[in-house]
Short mmCIF file of C-alpha atoms in Angstrom, two decimals:
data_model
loop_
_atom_site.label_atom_id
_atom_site.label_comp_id
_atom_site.label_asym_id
_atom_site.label_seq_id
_atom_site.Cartn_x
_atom_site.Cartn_y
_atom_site.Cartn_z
CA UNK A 8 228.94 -69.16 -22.48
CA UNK A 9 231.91 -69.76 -20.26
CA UNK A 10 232.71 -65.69 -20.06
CA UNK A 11 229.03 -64.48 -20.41
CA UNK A 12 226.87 -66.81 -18.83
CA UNK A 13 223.93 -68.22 -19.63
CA UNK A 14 220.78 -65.95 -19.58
CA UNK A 15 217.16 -66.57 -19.50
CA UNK A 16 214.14 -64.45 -20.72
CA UNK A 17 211.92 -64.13 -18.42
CA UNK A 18 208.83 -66.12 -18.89
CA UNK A 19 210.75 -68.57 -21.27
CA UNK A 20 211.67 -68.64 -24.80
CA UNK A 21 208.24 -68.02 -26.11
CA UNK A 22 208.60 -64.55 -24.68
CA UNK A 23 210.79 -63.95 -27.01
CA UNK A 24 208.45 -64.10 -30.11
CA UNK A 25 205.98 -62.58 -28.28
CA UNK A 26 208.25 -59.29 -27.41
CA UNK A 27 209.27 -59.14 -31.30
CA UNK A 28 205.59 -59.80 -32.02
CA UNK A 29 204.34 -56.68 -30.23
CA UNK A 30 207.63 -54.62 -31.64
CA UNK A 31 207.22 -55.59 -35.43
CA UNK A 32 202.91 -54.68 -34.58
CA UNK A 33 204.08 -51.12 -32.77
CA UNK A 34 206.07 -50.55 -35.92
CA UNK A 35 203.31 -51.34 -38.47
CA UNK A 36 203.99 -55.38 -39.34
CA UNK A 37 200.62 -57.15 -40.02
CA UNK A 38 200.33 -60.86 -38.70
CA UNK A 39 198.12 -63.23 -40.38
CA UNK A 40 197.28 -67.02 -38.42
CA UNK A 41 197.19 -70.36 -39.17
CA UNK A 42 197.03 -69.91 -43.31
CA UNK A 43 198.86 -72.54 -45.28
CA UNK A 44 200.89 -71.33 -48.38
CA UNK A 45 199.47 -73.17 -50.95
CA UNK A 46 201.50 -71.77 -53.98
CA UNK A 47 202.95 -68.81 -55.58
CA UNK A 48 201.36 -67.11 -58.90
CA UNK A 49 205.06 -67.13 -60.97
CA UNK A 50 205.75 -65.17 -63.69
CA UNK A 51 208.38 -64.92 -66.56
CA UNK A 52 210.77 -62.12 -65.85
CA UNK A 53 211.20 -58.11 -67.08
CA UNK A 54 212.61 -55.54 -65.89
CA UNK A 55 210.19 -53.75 -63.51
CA UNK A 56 211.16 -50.61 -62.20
CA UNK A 57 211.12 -51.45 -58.34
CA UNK A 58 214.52 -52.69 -59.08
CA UNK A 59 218.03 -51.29 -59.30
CA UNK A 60 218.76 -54.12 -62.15
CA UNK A 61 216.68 -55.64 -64.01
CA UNK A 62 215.76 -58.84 -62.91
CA UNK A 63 217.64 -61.83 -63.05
CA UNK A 64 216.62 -65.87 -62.88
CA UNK A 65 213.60 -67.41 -64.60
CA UNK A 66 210.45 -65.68 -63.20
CA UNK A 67 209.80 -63.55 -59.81
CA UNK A 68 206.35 -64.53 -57.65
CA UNK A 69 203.40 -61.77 -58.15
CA UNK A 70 201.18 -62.89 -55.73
CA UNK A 71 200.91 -66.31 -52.50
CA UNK A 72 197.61 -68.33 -52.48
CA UNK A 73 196.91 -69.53 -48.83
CA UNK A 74 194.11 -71.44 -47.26
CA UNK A 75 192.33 -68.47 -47.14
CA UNK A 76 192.88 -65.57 -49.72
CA UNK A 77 195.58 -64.81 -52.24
CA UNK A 78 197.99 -61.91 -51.24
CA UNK A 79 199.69 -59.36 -53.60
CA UNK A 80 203.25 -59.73 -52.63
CA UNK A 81 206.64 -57.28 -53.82
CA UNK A 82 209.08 -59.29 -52.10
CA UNK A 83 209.13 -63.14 -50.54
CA UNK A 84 210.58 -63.91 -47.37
CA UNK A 85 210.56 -67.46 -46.94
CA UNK A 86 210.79 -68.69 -43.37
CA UNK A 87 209.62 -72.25 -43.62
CA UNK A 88 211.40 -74.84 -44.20
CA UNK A 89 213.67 -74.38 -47.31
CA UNK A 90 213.05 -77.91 -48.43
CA UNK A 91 209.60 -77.60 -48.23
CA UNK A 92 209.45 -73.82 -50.31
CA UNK A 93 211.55 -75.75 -52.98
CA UNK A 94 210.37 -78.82 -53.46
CA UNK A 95 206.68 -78.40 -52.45
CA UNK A 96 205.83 -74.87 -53.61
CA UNK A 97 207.99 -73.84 -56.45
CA UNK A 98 207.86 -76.20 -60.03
CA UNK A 99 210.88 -77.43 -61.15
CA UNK A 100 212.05 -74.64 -63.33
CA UNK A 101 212.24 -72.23 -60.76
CA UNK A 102 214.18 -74.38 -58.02
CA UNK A 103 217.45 -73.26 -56.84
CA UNK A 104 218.36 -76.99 -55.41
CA UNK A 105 217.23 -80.16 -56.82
CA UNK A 106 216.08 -83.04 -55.40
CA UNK A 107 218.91 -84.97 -55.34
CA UNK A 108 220.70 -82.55 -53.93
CA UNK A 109 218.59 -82.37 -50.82
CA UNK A 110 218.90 -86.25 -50.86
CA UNK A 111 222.88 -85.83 -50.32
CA UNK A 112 222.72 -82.99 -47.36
CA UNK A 113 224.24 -84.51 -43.71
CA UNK A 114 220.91 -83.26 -41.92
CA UNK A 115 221.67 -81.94 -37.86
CA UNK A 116 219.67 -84.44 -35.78
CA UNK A 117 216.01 -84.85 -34.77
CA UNK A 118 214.53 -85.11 -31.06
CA UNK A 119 212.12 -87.13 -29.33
CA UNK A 120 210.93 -84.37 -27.09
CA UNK A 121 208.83 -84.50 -23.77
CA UNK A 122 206.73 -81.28 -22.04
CA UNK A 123 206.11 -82.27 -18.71
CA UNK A 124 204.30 -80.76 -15.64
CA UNK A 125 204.68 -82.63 -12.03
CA UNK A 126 202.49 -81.91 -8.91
CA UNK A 127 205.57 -81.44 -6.60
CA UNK A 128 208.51 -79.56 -6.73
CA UNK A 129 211.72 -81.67 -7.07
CA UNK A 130 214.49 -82.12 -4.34
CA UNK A 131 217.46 -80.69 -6.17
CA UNK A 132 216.71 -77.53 -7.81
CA UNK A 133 218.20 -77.81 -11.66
CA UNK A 134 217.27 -75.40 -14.39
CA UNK A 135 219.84 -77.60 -17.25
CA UNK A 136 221.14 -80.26 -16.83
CA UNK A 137 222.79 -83.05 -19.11
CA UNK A 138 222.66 -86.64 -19.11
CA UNK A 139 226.16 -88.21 -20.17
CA UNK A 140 225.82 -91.07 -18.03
CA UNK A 141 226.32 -93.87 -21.00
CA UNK A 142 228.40 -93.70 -23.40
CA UNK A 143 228.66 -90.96 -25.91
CA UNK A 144 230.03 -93.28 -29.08
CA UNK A 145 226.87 -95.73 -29.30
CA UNK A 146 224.55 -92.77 -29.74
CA UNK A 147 226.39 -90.79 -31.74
CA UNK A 148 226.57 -93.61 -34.47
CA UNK A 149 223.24 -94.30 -34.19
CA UNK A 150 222.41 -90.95 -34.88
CA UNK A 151 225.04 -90.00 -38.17
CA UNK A 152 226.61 -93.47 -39.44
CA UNK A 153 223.57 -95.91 -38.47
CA UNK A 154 220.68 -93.98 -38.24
CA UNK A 155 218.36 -95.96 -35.72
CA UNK A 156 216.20 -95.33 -32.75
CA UNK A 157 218.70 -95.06 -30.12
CA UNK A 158 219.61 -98.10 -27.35
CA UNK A 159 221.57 -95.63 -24.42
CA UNK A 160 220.31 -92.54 -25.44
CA UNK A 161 222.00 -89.57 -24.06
CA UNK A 162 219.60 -86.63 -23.13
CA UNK A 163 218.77 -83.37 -22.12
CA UNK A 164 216.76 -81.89 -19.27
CA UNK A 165 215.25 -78.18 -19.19
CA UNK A 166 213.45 -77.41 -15.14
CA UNK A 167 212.97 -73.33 -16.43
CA UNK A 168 210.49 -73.36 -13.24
CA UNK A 169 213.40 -73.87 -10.84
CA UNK A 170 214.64 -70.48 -12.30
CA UNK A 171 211.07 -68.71 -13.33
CA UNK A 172 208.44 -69.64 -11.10
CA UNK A 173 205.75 -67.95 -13.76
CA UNK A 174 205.83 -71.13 -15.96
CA UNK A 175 204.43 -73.22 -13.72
CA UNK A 176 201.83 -72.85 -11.22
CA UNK A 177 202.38 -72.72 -7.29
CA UNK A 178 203.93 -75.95 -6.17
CA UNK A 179 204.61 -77.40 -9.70
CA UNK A 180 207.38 -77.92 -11.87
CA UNK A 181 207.83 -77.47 -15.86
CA UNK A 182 209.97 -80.04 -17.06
CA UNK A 183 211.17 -80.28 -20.79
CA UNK A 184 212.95 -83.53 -21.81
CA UNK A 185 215.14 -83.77 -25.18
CA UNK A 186 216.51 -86.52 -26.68
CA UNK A 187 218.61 -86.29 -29.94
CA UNK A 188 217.75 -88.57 -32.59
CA UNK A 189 218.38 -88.99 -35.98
CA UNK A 190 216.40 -87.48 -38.82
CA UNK A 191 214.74 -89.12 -41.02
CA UNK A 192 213.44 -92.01 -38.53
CA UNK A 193 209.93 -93.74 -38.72
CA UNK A 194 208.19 -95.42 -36.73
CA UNK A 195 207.39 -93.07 -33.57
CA UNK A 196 204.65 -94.86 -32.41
CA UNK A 197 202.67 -94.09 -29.02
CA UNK A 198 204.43 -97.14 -27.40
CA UNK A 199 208.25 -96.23 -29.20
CA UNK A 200 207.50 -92.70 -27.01
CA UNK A 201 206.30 -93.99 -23.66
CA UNK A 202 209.50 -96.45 -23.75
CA UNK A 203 212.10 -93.67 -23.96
CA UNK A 204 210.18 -91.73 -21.66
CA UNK A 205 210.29 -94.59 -19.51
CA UNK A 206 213.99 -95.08 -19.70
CA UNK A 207 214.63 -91.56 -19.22
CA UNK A 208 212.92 -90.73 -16.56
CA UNK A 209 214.28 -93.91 -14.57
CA UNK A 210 217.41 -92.87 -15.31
CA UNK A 211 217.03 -89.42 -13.87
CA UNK A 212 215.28 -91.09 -11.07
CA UNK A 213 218.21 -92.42 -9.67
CA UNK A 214 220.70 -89.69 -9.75
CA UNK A 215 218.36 -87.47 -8.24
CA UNK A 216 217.39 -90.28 -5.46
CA UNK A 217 213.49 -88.81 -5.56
CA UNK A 218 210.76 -90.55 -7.64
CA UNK A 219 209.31 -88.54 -10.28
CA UNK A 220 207.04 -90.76 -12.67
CA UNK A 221 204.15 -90.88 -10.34
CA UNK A 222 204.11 -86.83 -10.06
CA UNK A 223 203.78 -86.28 -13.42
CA UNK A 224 200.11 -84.31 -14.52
CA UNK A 225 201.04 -83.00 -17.97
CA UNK A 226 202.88 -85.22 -20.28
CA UNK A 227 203.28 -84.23 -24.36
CA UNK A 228 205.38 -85.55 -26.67
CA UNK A 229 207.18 -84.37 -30.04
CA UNK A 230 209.11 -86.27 -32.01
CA UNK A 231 210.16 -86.81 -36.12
CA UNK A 232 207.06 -87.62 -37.56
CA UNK A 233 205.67 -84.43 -35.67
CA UNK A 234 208.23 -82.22 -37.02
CA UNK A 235 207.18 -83.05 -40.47
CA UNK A 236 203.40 -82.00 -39.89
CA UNK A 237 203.90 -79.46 -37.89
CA UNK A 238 206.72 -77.71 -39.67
CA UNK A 239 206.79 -79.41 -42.88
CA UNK A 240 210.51 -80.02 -42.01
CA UNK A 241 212.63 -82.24 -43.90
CA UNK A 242 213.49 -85.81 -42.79
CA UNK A 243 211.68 -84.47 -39.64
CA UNK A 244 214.82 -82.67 -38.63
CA UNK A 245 215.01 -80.19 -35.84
CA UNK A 246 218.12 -78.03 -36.17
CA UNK A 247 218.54 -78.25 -39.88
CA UNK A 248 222.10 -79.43 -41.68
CA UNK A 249 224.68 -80.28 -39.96
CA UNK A 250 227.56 -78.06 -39.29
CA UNK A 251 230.01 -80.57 -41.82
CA UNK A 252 232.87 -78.04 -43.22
CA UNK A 253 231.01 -78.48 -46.55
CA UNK A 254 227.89 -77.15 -45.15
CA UNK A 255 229.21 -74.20 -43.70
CA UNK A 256 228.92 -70.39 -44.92
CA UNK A 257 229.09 -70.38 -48.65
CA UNK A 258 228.31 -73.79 -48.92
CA UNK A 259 225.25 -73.41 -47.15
CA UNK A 260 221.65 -73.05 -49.25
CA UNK A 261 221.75 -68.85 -50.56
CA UNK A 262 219.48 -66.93 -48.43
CA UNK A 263 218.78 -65.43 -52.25
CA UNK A 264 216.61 -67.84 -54.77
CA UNK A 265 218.85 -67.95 -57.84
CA UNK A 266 215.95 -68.51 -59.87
CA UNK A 267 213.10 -66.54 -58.16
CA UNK A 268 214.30 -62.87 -58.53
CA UNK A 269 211.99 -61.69 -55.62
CA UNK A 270 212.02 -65.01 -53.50
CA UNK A 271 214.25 -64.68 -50.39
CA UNK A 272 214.62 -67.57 -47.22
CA UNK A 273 215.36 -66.95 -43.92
CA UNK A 274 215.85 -69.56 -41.23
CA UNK A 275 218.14 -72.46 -39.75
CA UNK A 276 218.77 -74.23 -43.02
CA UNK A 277 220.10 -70.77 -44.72
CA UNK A 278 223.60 -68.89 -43.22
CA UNK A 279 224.61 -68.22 -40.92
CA UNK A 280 223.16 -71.86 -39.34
CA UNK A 281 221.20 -73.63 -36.84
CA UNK A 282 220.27 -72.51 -33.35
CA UNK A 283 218.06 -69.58 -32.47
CA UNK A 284 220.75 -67.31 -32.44
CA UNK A 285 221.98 -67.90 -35.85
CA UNK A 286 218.39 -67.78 -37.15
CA UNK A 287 217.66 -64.42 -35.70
CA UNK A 288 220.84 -63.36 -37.39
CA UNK A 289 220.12 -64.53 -40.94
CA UNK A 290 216.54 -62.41 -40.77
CA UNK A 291 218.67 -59.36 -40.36
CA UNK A 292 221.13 -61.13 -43.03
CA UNK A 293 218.22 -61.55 -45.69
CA UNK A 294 216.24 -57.95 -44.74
CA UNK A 295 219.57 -55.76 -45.67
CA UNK A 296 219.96 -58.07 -49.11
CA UNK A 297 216.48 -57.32 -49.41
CA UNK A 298 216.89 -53.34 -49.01
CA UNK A 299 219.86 -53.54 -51.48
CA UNK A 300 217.80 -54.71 -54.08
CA UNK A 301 214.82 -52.71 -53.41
CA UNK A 302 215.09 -49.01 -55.35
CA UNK A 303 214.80 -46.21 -52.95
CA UNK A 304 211.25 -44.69 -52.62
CA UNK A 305 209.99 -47.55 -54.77
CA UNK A 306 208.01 -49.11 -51.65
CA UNK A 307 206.89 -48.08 -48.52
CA UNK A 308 209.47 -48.69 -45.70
CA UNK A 309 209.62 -52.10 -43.92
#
């Protein structure tokens, strides 16, 4: 970051998906919306010829049920929540991980997230910005080695319209708020939110000496219990395990099922890690193991 700099997509993050969208559709990818997996039509394992080996591991998938039809399928990529796939989708012979090993995994935090829009512009022009004004040690324990809703939080604040003035409209700001919270909390409760955001936002108040609360039109929140519904994600985390040295590379959950011969996982709780970076990177990780197993001419190109 120091050498490179920080860069921005224009139009924000979400014009990211939507420029690999419309490259995987140019190249032939077909997206289907808002279908739930439901569960995968196993089967005991031969030795089909797709592959160079036969296959190895209890069964491989022949087909996903969703919400809405059943597909065929040759190959799984998994890119929910590796948890979830396990625990929720797969029965108990054909896990990789078991329960109780998910119970022991240090999970990467949670956040207590707020999209805001303002009527006004603000004073000081800040795309990020980060609030270390208390102290760091309180929040940090109350985030790994006491796990409770924090008293000081520390937090982060995203203006992208001070840098892209297409995400908001004339005369407007876009504001994100983040705070980092532990996963696994309960209890986020309509008044738990409007406290922090509260505190927060009185806090940034007064270091940038212009009132804000009062300009706000747009307020949303996300936060642990939202993470769970939305993305089935485990303890409600956000950035999946931590980076501990024994959840790092090989000690990380296989981007390969090791008892699902055709069931791969792609994703922030797989390697290379968290971040959107390192999840990019373990799609192309997972599509070359993918192409190694596959026999040539077997399949049509992906």
């Amino acid at each position: 970051d120091i050498k490179g700099g920080t860069w921005y997509p224009e139009g924000g993050m979400y014009a990211v998906v939507e420029a690999m969208v419309k490259l995987a559709t140019e190249l032939g990818v077909q997206f289907q919306y808002d279908e739930h997996v439901l569960s995968f039509q196993l089967e005991p394992n031969a030795t089909p010829l797709m592959w160079r080996a036969p296959y190895t591991g209890t069964g491989h998938i022949r087909s996903v049920r969703t919400s809405k039809k059943t597909y065929q399928a040759d190959v799984i990529v998994s890119g929910a929540d590796y948890q979830f796939t396990e625990m929720q989708l797969l029965p108990p012979d054909y896990r990789t991980y078991s329960a109780s090993y998910w119970d022991k995994r240090v999970m990467a935090p949670s956040c207590l997230m707020y999209y805001v829009g303002l009527n006004k512009k603000l004073k000081t022009p800040i795309h990020h910005c980060l609030f270390f004004d208390e102290p760091f040690g309180p929040h940090g324990q109350e985030i790994y080695k006491d796990p409770k809703w924090p008293t000081a939080p520390l937090f982060y604040v995203s203006v992208a319209s001070a840098t892209d003035p297409n995400v908001a409209p004339a005369g407007c700001e876009n504001i994100v708020f983040l705070i980092p919270v532990a996963s696994g909390l309960t209890g986020d409760t309509d008044e738990l939110r409007e406290h922090y955001f509260d505190l927060i936002v009185r806090r940034m108040e007064s270091h940038l000496g212009e009132e804000i609360r009062s300009s706000v039109i747009y307020k949303k929140t996300m936060a642990v219990s939202d993470f769970q519904k939305e993305y089935n994600s485990f303890k409600g985390n956000a950035y999946g395990l931590a980076n501990t040295l024994m959840q790092t590379a090989i000690f990380r959950p296989a981007c390969k099922s090791k008892k699902v011969s055709n069931l791969f996982y792609t994703g922030q709780l797989t390697v290379p890690g968290p971040g959107v970076p390192p999840s990019l990177i373990s799609g192309e990780v997972v599509a070359r193991e993918v192409q190694k197993q596959f026999q040539k001419g077997a399949f049509k190109p992906f």
